[in-house]
Amino acid sequence: MHVILMGPQGSGKGTQTERVRTRLNLASIATGELFRSAIKGGTGLGRQIQAVYDRGELVPDDLTVALVEERLDKLAQERSSGSTVDGVLYDGFPRTIGQADALRQALCARGEELTAVVAIDVPRERLIERLSGRRVCSTCGRVYNVVSDPPKADSICDVCGGSVIQRADDTPEAVSKRLDLYDVETAPLVDRYSNQGLVIHVDGDRPIDEVTESIVEAIQSTTGLAAASGR
Ligand code: AP5
């Protein structure tokens, strides 16, 4: 199955992807993560992406789609060598009509289709509050929040001991640009997927655990998938 987690910046897609992926035995494709690791690699491509990323703008569709297709191919290879994941959870992709069309074609070429879109709804003022308090582990990417979910020891990741830092694109200017871009480029996708009967709305303005439960239930109700308990 293929499930998209959709929502504005700060709605909790990254936070929930990690939790839901584990609960339902899914692989994830998170384009923001793919770009951050390309930037970390320090290649020419990484430097090109960094300039766009730091300004809070969208990376061009062709580049984004190529990275996603590469990841889908890798997952297919892993499956043929015995991996037993039950599907893919998309975090931060697609974000434009062009990317949505490319995803549909990529799945169709593999004899598959989109199963559901979970839209995480959070009011704008709460998004700004969350993003200004967001911190991430520079090593493993675990997401924290200075108010709602701080690391146990100041600036040290609970999971891997890496340093917990603020993201380069969490400046007030970049945050505001990213939220405006979401309204223009990405929100129309929710309408499009709604017209196809694929969207389930989840109230994301609640404690993290409650939101996780609602997303897991939403996906299970659509797919009939039993939680991959113990896996
Ligand atoms: P990406 O990394 O995907 O960032 P984003 O879309 O800006 O989304 P965020 O990571 O800001 O928000 P989130 O919803 O994941 O929230 P989070 O869980 O962290 O992309 C970065 C950049 O890469 C883009 O700007 C663009 O340049 C490029 N890019 C990526 N994908 C692209 C694409 N498809 N096409 C083109 N360009 C692309 O949570 C936020 C904070 O809130 C955290 O501190 C968290 O602890 C806290 N929080 C979460 N849930 C709750 C809750 N329920 N209650 C209280 N606090 C909570």
Short mmCIF file of C-alpha atoms and ligand atoms in Angstrom, two decimals:
data_model
loop_
_atom_site.label_atom_id
_atom_site.label_comp_id
_atom_site.label_asym_id
_atom_site.label_seq_id
_atom_site.Cartn_x
_atom_site.Cartn_y
_atom_site.Cartn_z
CA MET A 1 0.00 0.00 0.00
CA HIS A 2 1.02 3.61 -0.56
CA VAL A 3 -0.12 6.23 1.95
CA ILE A 4 0.67 9.96 1.84
CA LEU A 5 0.92 11.98 5.07
CA MET A 6 -0.01 15.48 3.99
CA GLY A 7 -0.07 18.70 5.98
CA PRO A 8 1.59 22.09 6.26
CA GLN A 9 5.08 22.58 7.65
CA GLY A 10 5.02 21.90 11.37
CA SER A 11 1.84 19.79 11.28
CA GLY A 12 3.87 16.80 12.51
CA LYS A 13 4.47 14.75 9.36
CA GLY A 14 8.07 13.90 10.29
CA THR A 15 7.18 13.19 13.91
CA GLN A 16 4.29 10.93 12.95
CA THR A 17 6.05 9.19 10.06
CA GLU A 18 8.56 7.57 12.39
CA ARG A 19 5.86 6.37 14.80
CA VAL A 20 3.30 5.19 12.24
CA ARG A 21 5.93 3.52 10.05
CA THR A 22 7.04 1.36 12.96
CA ARG A 23 3.49 0.51 14.06
CA LEU A 24 2.36 -0.56 10.59
CA ASN A 25 5.60 -2.06 9.26
CA LEU A 26 5.98 0.46 6.45
CA ALA A 27 9.00 1.95 4.71
CA SER A 28 9.08 5.74 4.46
CA ILE A 29 10.02 8.21 1.76
CA ALA A 30 10.65 11.66 3.27
CA THR A 31 11.86 14.11 0.62
CA GLY A 32 13.09 16.68 3.19
CA GLU A 33 15.29 13.94 4.72
CA LEU A 34 16.57 12.90 1.29
CA PHE A 35 17.54 16.52 0.59
CA ARG A 36 19.19 17.01 3.99
CA SER A 37 21.32 13.94 3.46
CA ALA A 38 22.31 15.17 -0.05
CA ILE A 39 23.33 18.51 1.53
CA LYS A 40 25.32 16.71 4.22
CA GLY A 41 27.11 14.73 1.49
CA GLY A 42 28.60 18.06 0.29
CA THR A 43 28.33 17.11 -3.41
CA GLY A 44 27.64 19.65 -6.20
CA LEU A 45 24.03 18.49 -6.18
CA GLY A 46 23.90 18.94 -2.40
CA ARG A 47 25.18 22.53 -2.68
CA GLN A 48 22.60 23.30 -5.38
CA ILE A 49 19.81 21.95 -3.16
CA GLN A 50 21.12 23.80 -0.09
CA ALA A 51 20.61 27.24 -1.64
CA VAL A 52 16.94 26.45 -2.44
CA TYR A 53 16.35 24.69 0.87
CA ASP A 54 17.75 27.48 3.07
CA ARG A 55 15.48 30.02 1.35
CA GLY A 56 12.46 27.81 2.18
CA GLU A 57 11.64 27.32 -1.51
CA LEU A 58 10.67 24.09 -3.25
CA VAL A 59 13.34 21.97 -4.92
CA PRO A 60 12.49 21.56 -8.66
CA ASP A 61 10.04 18.76 -9.47
CA ASP A 62 12.36 16.83 -11.82
CA LEU A 63 15.03 16.48 -9.17
CA THR A 64 12.53 15.60 -6.43
CA VAL A 65 10.76 12.99 -8.55
CA ALA A 66 14.09 11.40 -9.61
CA LEU A 67 15.07 10.96 -5.96
CA VAL A 68 11.70 9.40 -5.10
CA GLU A 69 11.84 7.02 -8.07
CA GLU A 70 15.35 5.98 -7.03
CA ARG A 71 14.06 5.19 -3.54
CA LEU A 72 11.06 3.24 -4.92
CA ASP A 73 13.45 1.15 -7.05
CA LYS A 74 15.63 0.49 -4.00
CA LEU A 75 12.59 -0.63 -1.99
CA ALA A 76 11.51 -2.95 -4.82
CA GLN A 77 15.00 -4.48 -4.86
CA GLU A 78 14.91 -4.95 -1.10
CA ARG A 79 11.51 -6.63 -1.42
CA SER A 80 12.82 -9.04 -4.02
CA SER A 81 15.65 -9.93 -1.65
CA GLY A 82 13.25 -10.81 1.14
CA SER A 83 12.24 -7.53 2.85
CA THR A 84 8.70 -7.83 4.23
CA VAL A 85 7.52 -4.23 4.58
CA ASP A 86 3.80 -3.81 3.92
CA GLY A 87 4.03 -0.59 1.93
CA VAL A 88 5.30 2.97 1.79
CA LEU A 89 4.46 6.08 3.82
CA TYR A 90 5.25 9.37 2.01
CA ASP A 91 6.27 12.38 4.14
CA GLY A 92 6.46 15.74 2.34
CA PHE A 93 5.82 14.29 -1.11
CA PRO A 94 4.03 15.06 -3.36
CA ARG A 95 3.90 18.84 -2.88
CA THR A 96 2.87 20.04 -6.34
CA ILE A 97 0.39 18.90 -8.97
CA GLY A 98 3.39 17.89 -11.15
CA GLN A 99 4.78 15.67 -8.39
CA ALA A 100 1.35 14.08 -7.80
CA ASP A 101 1.09 13.23 -11.51
CA ALA A 102 4.61 11.79 -11.48
CA LEU A 103 3.81 9.64 -8.42
CA ARG A 104 0.65 8.29 -10.06
CA GLN A 105 2.63 7.35 -13.17
CA ALA A 106 5.49 5.80 -11.16
CA LEU A 107 3.04 3.62 -9.19
CA CYS A 108 1.07 2.71 -12.30
CA ALA A 109 4.30 1.61 -14.04
CA ARG A 110 4.89 -0.73 -11.08
CA GLY A 111 1.31 -2.09 -11.19
CA GLU A 112 0.39 -0.30 -7.95
CA GLU A 113 -1.77 2.63 -6.86
CA LEU A 114 -2.27 5.15 -4.10
CA THR A 115 -4.18 3.71 -1.14
CA ALA A 116 -4.97 6.77 1.00
CA VAL A 117 -4.00 10.34 1.89
CA VAL A 118 -4.00 11.33 5.56
CA ALA A 119 -4.35 15.11 5.92
CA ILE A 120 -3.06 16.41 9.27
CA ASP A 121 -4.97 19.61 10.14
CA VAL A 122 -3.36 22.22 12.45
CA PRO A 123 -4.13 25.99 12.67
CA ARG A 124 -1.44 28.33 11.25
CA GLU A 125 -0.65 30.11 14.54
CA ARG A 126 0.16 26.75 16.14
CA LEU A 127 2.43 25.81 13.21
CA ILE A 128 4.57 28.93 13.69
CA GLU A 129 4.79 28.26 17.42
CA ARG A 130 5.89 24.66 16.82
CA LEU A 131 8.47 25.44 14.14
CA SER A 132 10.18 28.09 16.23
CA GLY A 133 10.54 25.51 19.04
CA ARG A 134 11.62 22.63 16.79
CA ARG A 135 15.04 21.03 17.29
CA VAL A 136 16.43 17.99 15.45
CA CYS A 137 19.25 15.54 16.06
CA SER A 138 22.05 16.33 13.61
CA THR A 139 23.01 12.65 13.51
CA CYS A 140 19.83 10.52 13.39
CA GLY A 141 17.20 13.18 12.55
CA ARG A 142 14.95 12.54 15.60
CA VAL A 143 12.61 15.55 15.91
CA TYR A 144 12.17 17.37 19.26
CA ASN A 145 10.39 20.48 20.50
CA VAL A 146 11.69 22.69 23.29
CA VAL A 147 8.16 23.03 24.68
CA SER A 148 6.22 19.86 23.89
CA ASP A 149 8.90 17.19 23.44
CA PRO A 150 12.38 18.21 24.66
CA PRO A 151 15.35 15.81 24.79
CA LYS A 152 15.97 14.40 28.30
CA ALA A 153 19.45 16.00 28.50
CA ASP A 154 19.89 19.51 27.09
CA SER A 155 20.89 19.40 23.36
CA ILE A 156 21.73 15.67 23.43
CA CYS A 157 19.67 13.17 21.44
CA ASP A 158 17.87 10.53 23.56
CA VAL A 159 18.22 7.99 20.76
CA CYS A 160 21.84 8.25 19.55
CA GLY A 161 23.62 10.83 21.76
CA GLY A 162 24.10 13.20 18.75
CA SER A 163 23.79 16.99 19.11
CA VAL A 164 20.32 18.44 18.95
CA ILE A 165 20.23 21.62 16.85
CA GLN A 166 17.88 24.08 15.14
CA ARG A 167 17.25 23.51 11.41
CA ALA A 168 18.70 26.07 8.96
CA ASP A 169 15.24 26.67 7.42
CA ASP A 170 13.45 27.31 10.73
CA THR A 171 14.18 31.06 10.64
CA PRO A 172 11.01 33.22 10.83
CA GLU A 173 11.48 34.40 7.18
CA ALA A 174 11.89 30.88 5.76
CA VAL A 175 9.00 29.51 7.89
CA SER A 176 6.64 32.18 6.65
CA LYS A 177 7.67 31.59 3.02
CA ARG A 178 7.21 27.80 3.39
CA LEU A 179 3.72 28.20 4.85
CA ASP A 180 2.69 30.57 2.03
CA LEU A 181 4.08 28.12 -0.53
CA TYR A 182 2.05 25.31 1.05
CA ASP A 183 -1.18 27.27 0.56
CA VAL A 184 -0.40 27.96 -3.09
CA GLU A 185 1.31 24.76 -4.27
CA THR A 186 0.25 21.93 -1.96
CA ALA A 187 -3.19 22.69 -0.47
CA PRO A 188 -4.87 22.27 -3.91
CA LEU A 189 -3.62 18.67 -3.88
CA VAL A 190 -5.75 17.91 -0.82
CA ASP A 191 -8.80 19.02 -2.83
CA ARG A 192 -7.76 16.92 -5.79
CA TYR A 193 -7.25 13.78 -3.67
CA SER A 194 -10.54 14.52 -1.83
CA ASN A 195 -12.36 14.48 -5.15
CA GLN A 196 -10.87 11.03 -5.72
CA GLY A 197 -12.25 9.88 -2.32
CA LEU A 198 -8.76 9.24 -0.92
CA VAL A 199 -8.51 11.78 1.91
CA ILE A 200 -8.99 11.14 5.62
CA HIS A 201 -8.67 14.23 7.85
CA VAL A 202 -6.99 13.92 11.25
CA ASP A 203 -6.99 16.68 13.88
CA GLY A 204 -3.26 17.31 14.46
CA ASP A 205 -3.76 19.90 17.18
CA ARG A 206 -3.66 17.32 19.98
CA PRO A 207 -0.95 15.51 21.96
CA ILE A 208 1.50 13.57 19.76
CA ASP A 209 0.37 10.10 20.99
CA GLU A 210 -3.30 10.85 20.29
CA VAL A 211 -2.50 12.00 16.77
CA THR A 212 -0.50 8.80 16.17
CA GLU A 213 -3.46 6.66 17.26
CA SER A 214 -5.83 8.51 14.93
CA ILE A 215 -3.49 8.15 11.96
CA VAL A 216 -2.94 4.43 12.60
CA GLU A 217 -6.71 3.90 12.90
CA ALA A 218 -7.36 5.92 9.76
CA ILE A 219 -4.90 3.87 7.72
CA GLN A 220 -6.13 0.58 9.15
CA SER A 221 -9.73 1.49 8.41
CA THR A 222 -8.85 2.16 4.78
CA THR A 223 -6.61 -0.78 4.19
CA GLY A 224 -7.84 -3.37 6.66
CA LEU A 225 -4.19 -3.77 7.61
CA ALA A 226 -3.60 -5.28 11.04
CA ALA A 227 -1.00 -3.51 13.16
CA ALA A 228 2.32 -5.24 12.74
CA SER A 229 2.55 -6.02 16.42
CA GLY A 230 5.88 -7.30 17.60
CA ARG A 231 7.62 -6.69 14.26
P1 AP5 B 1 10.71 18.98 5.06
O1 AP5 B 1 11.81 18.47 5.88
O2 AP5 B 1 9.71 18.03 4.55
O3 AP5 B 1 10.07 20.14 5.88
P2 AP5 B 1 8.63 20.77 5.82
O4 AP5 B 1 7.70 20.37 4.76
O5 AP5 B 1 8.94 22.20 5.89
O6 AP5 B 1 7.91 20.12 7.01
P3 AP5 B 1 8.45 20.20 8.39
O7 AP5 B 1 9.56 19.20 8.58
O8 AP5 B 1 8.79 21.65 8.70
O9 AP5 B 1 7.18 19.85 9.27
P4 AP5 B 1 6.59 18.47 9.77
O10 AP5 B 1 5.15 18.44 9.36
O11 AP5 B 1 7.44 17.30 9.37
O12 AP5 B 1 6.63 18.71 11.33
P5 AP5 B 1 7.53 18.01 12.47
O13 AP5 B 1 7.12 16.60 12.66
O14 AP5 B 1 8.98 18.29 12.25
O15 AP5 B 1 11.29 19.82 3.80
C1 AP5 B 1 12.34 20.77 3.96
C2 AP5 B 1 12.61 21.46 2.63
O16 AP5 B 1 12.99 20.48 1.63
C3 AP5 B 1 11.43 22.21 1.98
O17 AP5 B 1 11.30 23.53 2.48
C4 AP5 B 1 11.86 22.19 0.50
O18 AP5 B 1 12.88 23.12 0.23
C5 AP5 B 1 12.45 20.80 0.36
N1 AP5 B 1 11.45 19.79 -0.01
C6 AP5 B 1 11.01 18.73 0.75
N2 AP5 B 1 10.12 17.98 0.07
C7 AP5 B 1 9.97 18.57 -1.16
C8 AP5 B 1 9.18 18.28 -2.31
N3 AP5 B 1 8.35 17.23 -2.33
N4 AP5 B 1 9.29 19.10 -3.39
C9 AP5 B 1 10.13 20.15 -3.39
N5 AP5 B 1 10.90 20.51 -2.32
C10 AP5 B 1 10.82 19.72 -1.22
O19 AP5 B 1 6.99 18.84 13.73
C11 AP5 B 1 7.28 20.21 13.89
C12 AP5 B 1 7.49 20.55 15.38
O20 AP5 B 1 6.25 20.38 16.07
C13 AP5 B 1 8.49 19.62 16.09
O21 AP5 B 1 9.23 20.39 17.00
C14 AP5 B 1 7.62 18.58 16.80
O22 AP5 B 1 8.23 18.09 17.99
C15 AP5 B 1 6.39 19.41 17.12
N6 AP5 B 1 5.14 18.62 17.11
C16 AP5 B 1 4.77 17.68 16.18
N7 AP5 B 1 3.55 17.19 16.48
C17 AP5 B 1 3.13 17.85 17.61
C18 AP5 B 1 1.94 17.79 18.43
N8 AP5 B 1 0.92 16.95 18.12
N9 AP5 B 1 1.87 18.61 19.50
C19 AP5 B 1 2.90 19.46 19.83
N10 AP5 B 1 4.04 19.55 19.12
C20 AP5 B 1 4.17 18.75 18.02
#
